[in-house]
mmCIF file of C-alpha atoms in Angstrom:
data_model
loop_
_atom_site.group_PDB
_atom_site.id
_atom_site.type_symbol
_atom_site.label_atom_id
_atom_site.label_comp_id
_atom_site.label_asym_id
_atom_site.label_seq_id
_atom_site.Cartn_x
_atom_site.Cartn_y
_atom_site.Cartn_z
ATOM 1 C CA MET C 213 19.932 7.981 -16.651
ATOM 2 C CA THR C 214 19.418 5.397 -20.018
ATOM 3 C CA PHE C 215 16.263 5.323 -21.268
ATOM 4 C CA GLU C 216 17.035 1.520 -20.921
ATOM 5 C CA THR C 217 18.024 1.649 -17.238
ATOM 6 C CA TRP C 218 14.785 3.234 -16.936
ATOM 7 C CA LEU C 219 12.253 0.632 -18.738
ATOM 8 C CA ALA C 220 14.699 -1.463 -16.090
ATOM 9 C CA PHE C 221 13.406 0.624 -13.207
ATOM 10 C CA LEU C 222 10.071 0.306 -14.761
ATOM 11 C CA SER C 223 9.350 -3.493 -15.023
ATOM 12 C CA ILE C 224 10.660 -3.838 -11.215
ATOM 13 C CA ALA C 225 8.621 -1.684 -9.786
ATOM 14 C CA PHE C 226 5.727 -1.948 -11.701
ATOM 15 C CA ILE C 227 6.152 -5.964 -10.797
ATOM 16 C CA ALA C 228 6.757 -5.402 -7.081
ATOM 17 C CA ALA C 229 3.467 -2.659 -7.004
ATOM 18 C CA LEU C 230 1.710 -5.647 -8.533
ATOM 19 C CA SER C 231 2.236 -7.269 -5.522
ATOM 20 C CA PRO C 232 0.047 -8.037 -3.503
ATOM 21 C CA GLY C 233 0.486 -5.935 0.017
ATOM 22 C CA PRO C 234 -1.364 -4.037 2.973
ATOM 23 C CA ALA C 235 -2.039 -1.216 0.908
ATOM 24 C CA ILE C 236 -3.480 -3.358 -2.070
ATOM 25 C CA LEU C 237 -5.815 -4.624 0.321
ATOM 26 C CA LEU C 238 -6.917 -1.246 2.093
ATOM 27 C CA VAL C 239 -7.359 -0.217 -1.304
ATOM 28 C CA MET C 240 -9.926 -2.989 -2.618
ATOM 29 C CA THR C 241 -12.097 -3.020 1.574
ATOM 30 C CA HIS C 242 -12.122 0.916 0.908
ATOM 31 C CA SER C 243 -13.775 0.599 -2.763
ATOM 32 C CA LEU C 244 -15.876 -2.309 -1.202
ATOM 33 C CA ARG C 245 -17.241 -0.577 1.482
ATOM 34 C CA SER C 246 -17.858 2.721 0.268
ATOM 35 C CA GLY C 247 -16.833 2.681 -4.120
ATOM 36 C CA LEU C 248 -13.252 3.422 -5.950
ATOM 37 C CA LYS C 249 -13.978 6.684 -5.614
ATOM 38 C CA LYS C 250 -13.310 6.812 -1.982
ATOM 39 C CA ALA C 251 -10.718 4.713 -2.666
ATOM 40 C CA VAL C 252 -9.198 6.701 -4.314
ATOM 41 C CA PHE C 253 -8.692 8.982 -0.767
ATOM 42 C CA THR C 254 -7.093 6.240 0.339
ATOM 43 C CA ILE C 255 -4.320 5.468 -3.300
ATOM 44 C CA LEU C 256 -3.705 9.248 -2.398
ATOM 45 C CA GLY C 257 -2.578 8.621 1.658
ATOM 46 C CA ASN C 258 -0.380 5.855 0.673
ATOM 47 C CA VAL C 259 0.800 7.050 -2.387
ATOM 48 C CA THR C 260 1.681 9.751 0.105
ATOM 49 C CA GLY C 261 3.219 7.659 2.360
ATOM 50 C CA LEU C 262 5.407 6.565 -0.637
ATOM 51 C CA PHE C 263 6.166 9.307 -1.459
ATOM 52 C CA LEU C 264 8.009 9.969 2.422
ATOM 53 C CA MET C 265 10.251 6.656 2.306
ATOM 54 C CA SER C 266 11.997 7.072 -1.299
ATOM 55 C CA SER C 267 12.393 10.675 -0.239
ATOM 56 C CA PHE C 268 13.829 9.220 3.303
ATOM 57 C CA SER C 269 15.479 6.258 1.360
ATOM 58 C CA VAL C 270 16.940 9.089 -0.925
ATOM 59 C CA LEU C 271 18.166 10.809 2.096
ATOM 60 C CA GLY C 272 20.056 8.050 3.398
ATOM 61 C CA LEU C 273 17.393 7.995 6.016
ATOM 62 C CA SER C 274 16.030 4.201 5.543
ATOM 63 C CA ALA C 275 19.332 3.110 5.735
ATOM 64 C CA LEU C 276 19.985 4.419 9.630
ATOM 65 C CA VAL C 277 17.043 2.830 10.256
ATOM 66 C CA LEU C 278 17.934 -0.262 8.483
ATOM 67 C CA SER C 279 20.898 -0.702 10.832
ATOM 68 C CA SER C 280 19.315 0.130 14.028
ATOM 69 C CA ALA C 281 17.476 -2.993 15.408
ATOM 70 C CA THR C 282 15.920 -0.784 17.878
ATOM 71 C CA ALA C 283 14.138 1.466 14.537
ATOM 72 C CA PHE C 284 13.653 -1.438 12.595
ATOM 73 C CA LEU C 285 11.450 -2.984 15.707
ATOM 74 C CA VAL C 286 9.519 0.276 16.579
ATOM 75 C CA ILE C 287 8.368 0.125 12.839
ATOM 76 C CA LYS C 288 7.405 -3.442 12.135
ATOM 77 C CA VAL C 289 5.451 -3.922 15.738
ATOM 78 C CA LEU C 290 3.622 -0.200 14.497
ATOM 79 C CA GLY C 291 2.425 -1.757 11.523
ATOM 80 C CA ALA C 292 1.988 -5.094 12.728
ATOM 81 C CA CYS C 293 -0.427 -3.809 16.005
ATOM 82 C CA TYR C 294 -2.233 -1.113 13.326
ATOM 83 C CA LEU C 295 -2.590 -4.153 10.161
ATOM 84 C CA PHE C 296 -4.830 -5.564 13.881
ATOM 85 C CA TYR C 297 -6.451 -2.911 13.749
ATOM 86 C CA LEU C 298 -7.833 -2.846 10.715
ATOM 87 C CA GLY C 299 -8.831 -6.720 10.683
ATOM 88 C CA ILE C 300 -10.897 -6.211 14.002
ATOM 89 C CA LYS C 301 -12.587 -3.236 12.867
ATOM 90 C CA THR C 302 -12.621 -4.998 9.717
ATOM 91 C CA TRP C 303 -13.938 -8.216 11.277
ATOM 92 C CA ARG C 304 -16.767 -6.575 13.911
ATOM 93 C CA ASN C 305 -17.915 -3.464 11.638
ATOM 94 C CA GLY C 306 -18.460 -5.677 7.478
ATOM 95 C CA MET C 307 -18.069 -4.159 4.652
ATOM 96 C CA ALA C 308 -21.407 -2.171 2.827
ATOM 97 C CA ILE C 309 -20.170 -4.178 -0.693
ATOM 98 C CA SER C 310 -23.492 -2.875 -2.818
ATOM 99 C CA LEU C 311 -22.691 0.443 -3.876
ATOM 100 C CA ASP C 312 -25.531 1.618 -3.876
ATOM 101 C CA ASP C 313 -25.603 0.607 0.088
ATOM 102 C CA ALA C 314 -22.706 1.884 0.285
ATOM 103 C CA PRO C 315 -23.071 5.163 3.555
ATOM 104 C CA LYS C 316 -22.950 8.384 1.739
ATOM 105 C CA THR C 317 -21.331 9.940 3.986
ATOM 106 C CA VAL C 318 -17.238 9.053 4.432
ATOM 107 C CA ASN C 319 -14.632 9.829 6.151
ATOM 108 C CA THR C 320 -12.083 10.799 3.766
ATOM 109 C CA LYS C 321 -9.702 11.807 6.193
ATOM 110 C CA SER C 322 -9.426 9.309 7.796
ATOM 111 C CA TYR C 323 -9.365 6.729 4.302
ATOM 112 C CA TYR C 324 -6.143 9.244 3.314
ATOM 113 C CA LEU C 325 -4.365 8.988 6.732
ATOM 114 C CA GLN C 326 -5.103 5.239 6.324
ATOM 115 C CA GLY C 327 -3.143 5.011 3.532
ATOM 116 C CA VAL C 328 -0.519 6.952 4.634
ATOM 117 C CA LEU C 329 0.001 5.169 8.020
ATOM 118 C CA VAL C 330 -0.094 1.576 5.999
ATOM 119 C CA ALA C 331 2.572 3.163 3.493
ATOM 120 C CA LEU C 332 5.601 4.768 6.828
ATOM 121 C CA THR C 333 4.445 0.951 9.324
ATOM 122 C CA ASN C 334 5.763 -1.049 6.376
ATOM 123 C CA PRO C 335 9.832 -2.249 6.801
ATOM 124 C CA LYS C 336 9.880 -3.770 3.385
ATOM 125 C CA ALA C 337 8.960 -1.045 1.334
ATOM 126 C CA ILE C 338 11.980 0.177 3.390
ATOM 127 C CA VAL C 339 13.695 -2.458 2.065
ATOM 128 C CA PHE C 340 12.888 -1.726 -0.882
ATOM 129 C CA THR C 341 13.497 1.523 -1.761
ATOM 130 C CA THR C 342 17.653 1.008 0.832
ATOM 131 C CA ALA C 343 17.923 -1.114 -1.883
ATOM 132 C CA LEU C 344 17.103 -0.567 -5.580
ATOM 133 C CA PHE C 345 17.188 2.794 -5.460
ATOM 134 C CA PRO C 346 21.581 3.164 -5.635
ATOM 135 C CA GLN C 347 20.532 0.284 -8.921
ATOM 136 C CA PHE C 348 20.144 2.267 -11.447
ATOM 137 C CA ILE C 349 21.660 6.030 -9.527
ATOM 138 C CA ASN C 350 25.167 6.774 -12.231
ATOM 139 C CA ILE C 351 27.239 8.659 -9.946
ATOM 140 C CA ASN C 352 29.147 10.197 -12.509
ATOM 141 C CA GLU C 353 25.489 12.430 -13.485
ATOM 142 C CA ALA C 354 23.171 14.590 -11.413
ATOM 143 C CA LEU C 355 21.713 12.999 -8.404
ATOM 144 C CA LEU C 356 18.477 15.056 -8.124
ATOM 145 C CA PRO C 357 16.522 14.379 -12.042
ATOM 146 C CA GLN C 358 17.873 10.948 -11.561
ATOM 147 C CA PHE C 359 16.405 10.578 -8.092
ATOM 148 C CA SER C 360 13.265 12.546 -9.068
ATOM 149 C CA LEU C 361 12.412 10.421 -12.140
ATOM 150 C CA LEU C 362 12.651 6.821 -9.773
ATOM 151 C CA VAL C 363 10.535 8.293 -7.371
ATOM 152 C CA VAL C 364 8.243 9.975 -9.198
ATOM 153 C CA THR C 365 8.021 6.312 -11.700
ATOM 154 C CA LEU C 366 7.467 4.007 -8.416
ATOM 155 C CA MET C 367 4.617 6.165 -7.676
ATOM 156 C CA CYS C 368 2.738 6.206 -11.350
ATOM 157 C CA CYS C 369 3.333 2.508 -10.520
ATOM 158 C CA SER C 370 1.396 2.209 -7.356
ATOM 159 C CA ILE C 371 -2.035 4.792 -8.274
ATOM 160 C CA THR C 372 -2.382 2.358 -11.343
ATOM 161 C CA CYS C 373 -1.432 -1.260 -9.636
ATOM 162 C CA LEU C 374 -3.574 0.203 -6.910
ATOM 163 C CA CYS C 375 -6.282 1.881 -8.618
ATOM 164 C CA GLY C 376 -6.547 -1.363 -10.855
ATOM 165 C CA TYR C 377 -7.134 -3.449 -7.402
ATOM 166 C CA GLY C 378 -9.830 -1.300 -6.304
ATOM 167 C CA TYR C 379 -12.121 -1.045 -9.560
ATOM 168 C CA TRP C 380 -11.239 -5.510 -10.057
ATOM 169 C CA GLY C 381 -12.363 -5.870 -5.867
ATOM 170 C CA VAL C 382 -15.838 -3.315 -7.217
ATOM 171 C CA LYS C 383 -16.421 -5.215 -10.165
ATOM 172 C CA ALA C 384 -15.964 -8.527 -9.255
ATOM 173 C CA PHE C 385 -17.503 -8.463 -5.647
ATOM 174 C CA THR C 386 -20.088 -6.770 -6.872
ATOM 175 C CA ARG C 387 -21.894 -9.092 -8.756
ATOM 176 C CA SER C 388 -22.991 -11.426 -6.291
ATOM 177 C CA LYS C 389 -25.601 -11.642 -4.032
ATOM 178 C CA ARG C 390 -24.778 -14.252 -1.803
ATOM 179 C CA LEU C 391 -21.358 -12.756 -1.516
ATOM 180 C CA ALA C 392 -22.352 -9.645 -1.336
ATOM 181 C CA ASN C 393 -24.179 -10.514 2.310
ATOM 182 C CA SER C 394 -22.448 -13.421 3.415
ATOM 183 C CA LYS C 395 -20.782 -12.731 6.729
ATOM 184 C CA TRP C 396 -17.638 -14.549 5.167
ATOM 185 C CA LEU C 397 -16.533 -11.860 3.584
ATOM 186 C CA PRO C 398 -15.621 -8.983 5.722
ATOM 187 C CA ARG C 399 -13.927 -11.794 8.189
ATOM 188 C CA THR C 400 -12.258 -12.473 5.334
ATOM 189 C CA PHE C 401 -10.593 -9.562 4.375
ATOM 190 C CA GLY C 402 -10.359 -8.760 8.883
ATOM 191 C CA GLY C 403 -8.568 -11.929 9.313
ATOM 192 C CA THR C 404 -5.665 -11.796 5.778
ATOM 193 C CA PHE C 405 -5.137 -8.851 7.204
ATOM 194 C CA MET C 406 -4.867 -9.644 10.689
ATOM 195 C CA GLY C 407 -2.317 -12.081 9.089
ATOM 196 C CA VAL C 408 -0.801 -9.563 7.245
ATOM 197 C CA GLY C 409 -0.003 -8.002 10.940
ATOM 198 C CA VAL C 410 1.639 -11.283 12.040
ATOM 199 C CA MET C 411 3.618 -11.933 8.556
ATOM 200 C CA LEU C 412 4.914 -8.226 9.325
ATOM 201 C CA ALA C 413 5.803 -8.416 13.039
ATOM 202 C CA LEU C 414 7.844 -11.632 11.710
ATOM 203 C CA THR C 415 10.077 -10.003 9.298
ATOM 204 C CA ALA C 416 12.833 -10.400 9.976
ATOM 205 C CA GLN C 417 16.289 -7.316 9.564
ATOM 206 C CA ARG C 418 18.824 -8.629 7.207
#
């Protein structure tokens, strides 16, 4: 793979990682609730899910999902239901915005698993990895090193953008006492989770 080819992939992967989606929303929610240090476990979980999905793409398993209307529908429904669950939970339980008021004990395992599930139940990510990787592969060269480079690049872009959103979320919202104590903030995040769930459920197979 040439440097120019890798640079083109890096640009596309970074833009995709920067685009708002369920993972970014989840990381910002956990950052506001427990601080960025705890939300790092959410980021690691999401990157783990992204790694698994990329591996499926490499192995051709995601192509099988895309060719099966039933499998695609199952993933859509699971993803939509999980986002609805997160939305309702956030709406009802609220969020600890001030880091001084953040809970001292956080189930980091739960944060990690939530990150994994959000990544694995997003069919758009499956479509992205399946459609993108083949465009940058030279079939006349060894495939494993090329795929490994693309997967690592995609994961690095995701980590960078998620950390950026988590840091920005904490800094932006903790500066405003009125916003920190507002009952509308968790409702906004919760409603957004549910809205994303609706959009995910309506995603048409292409």
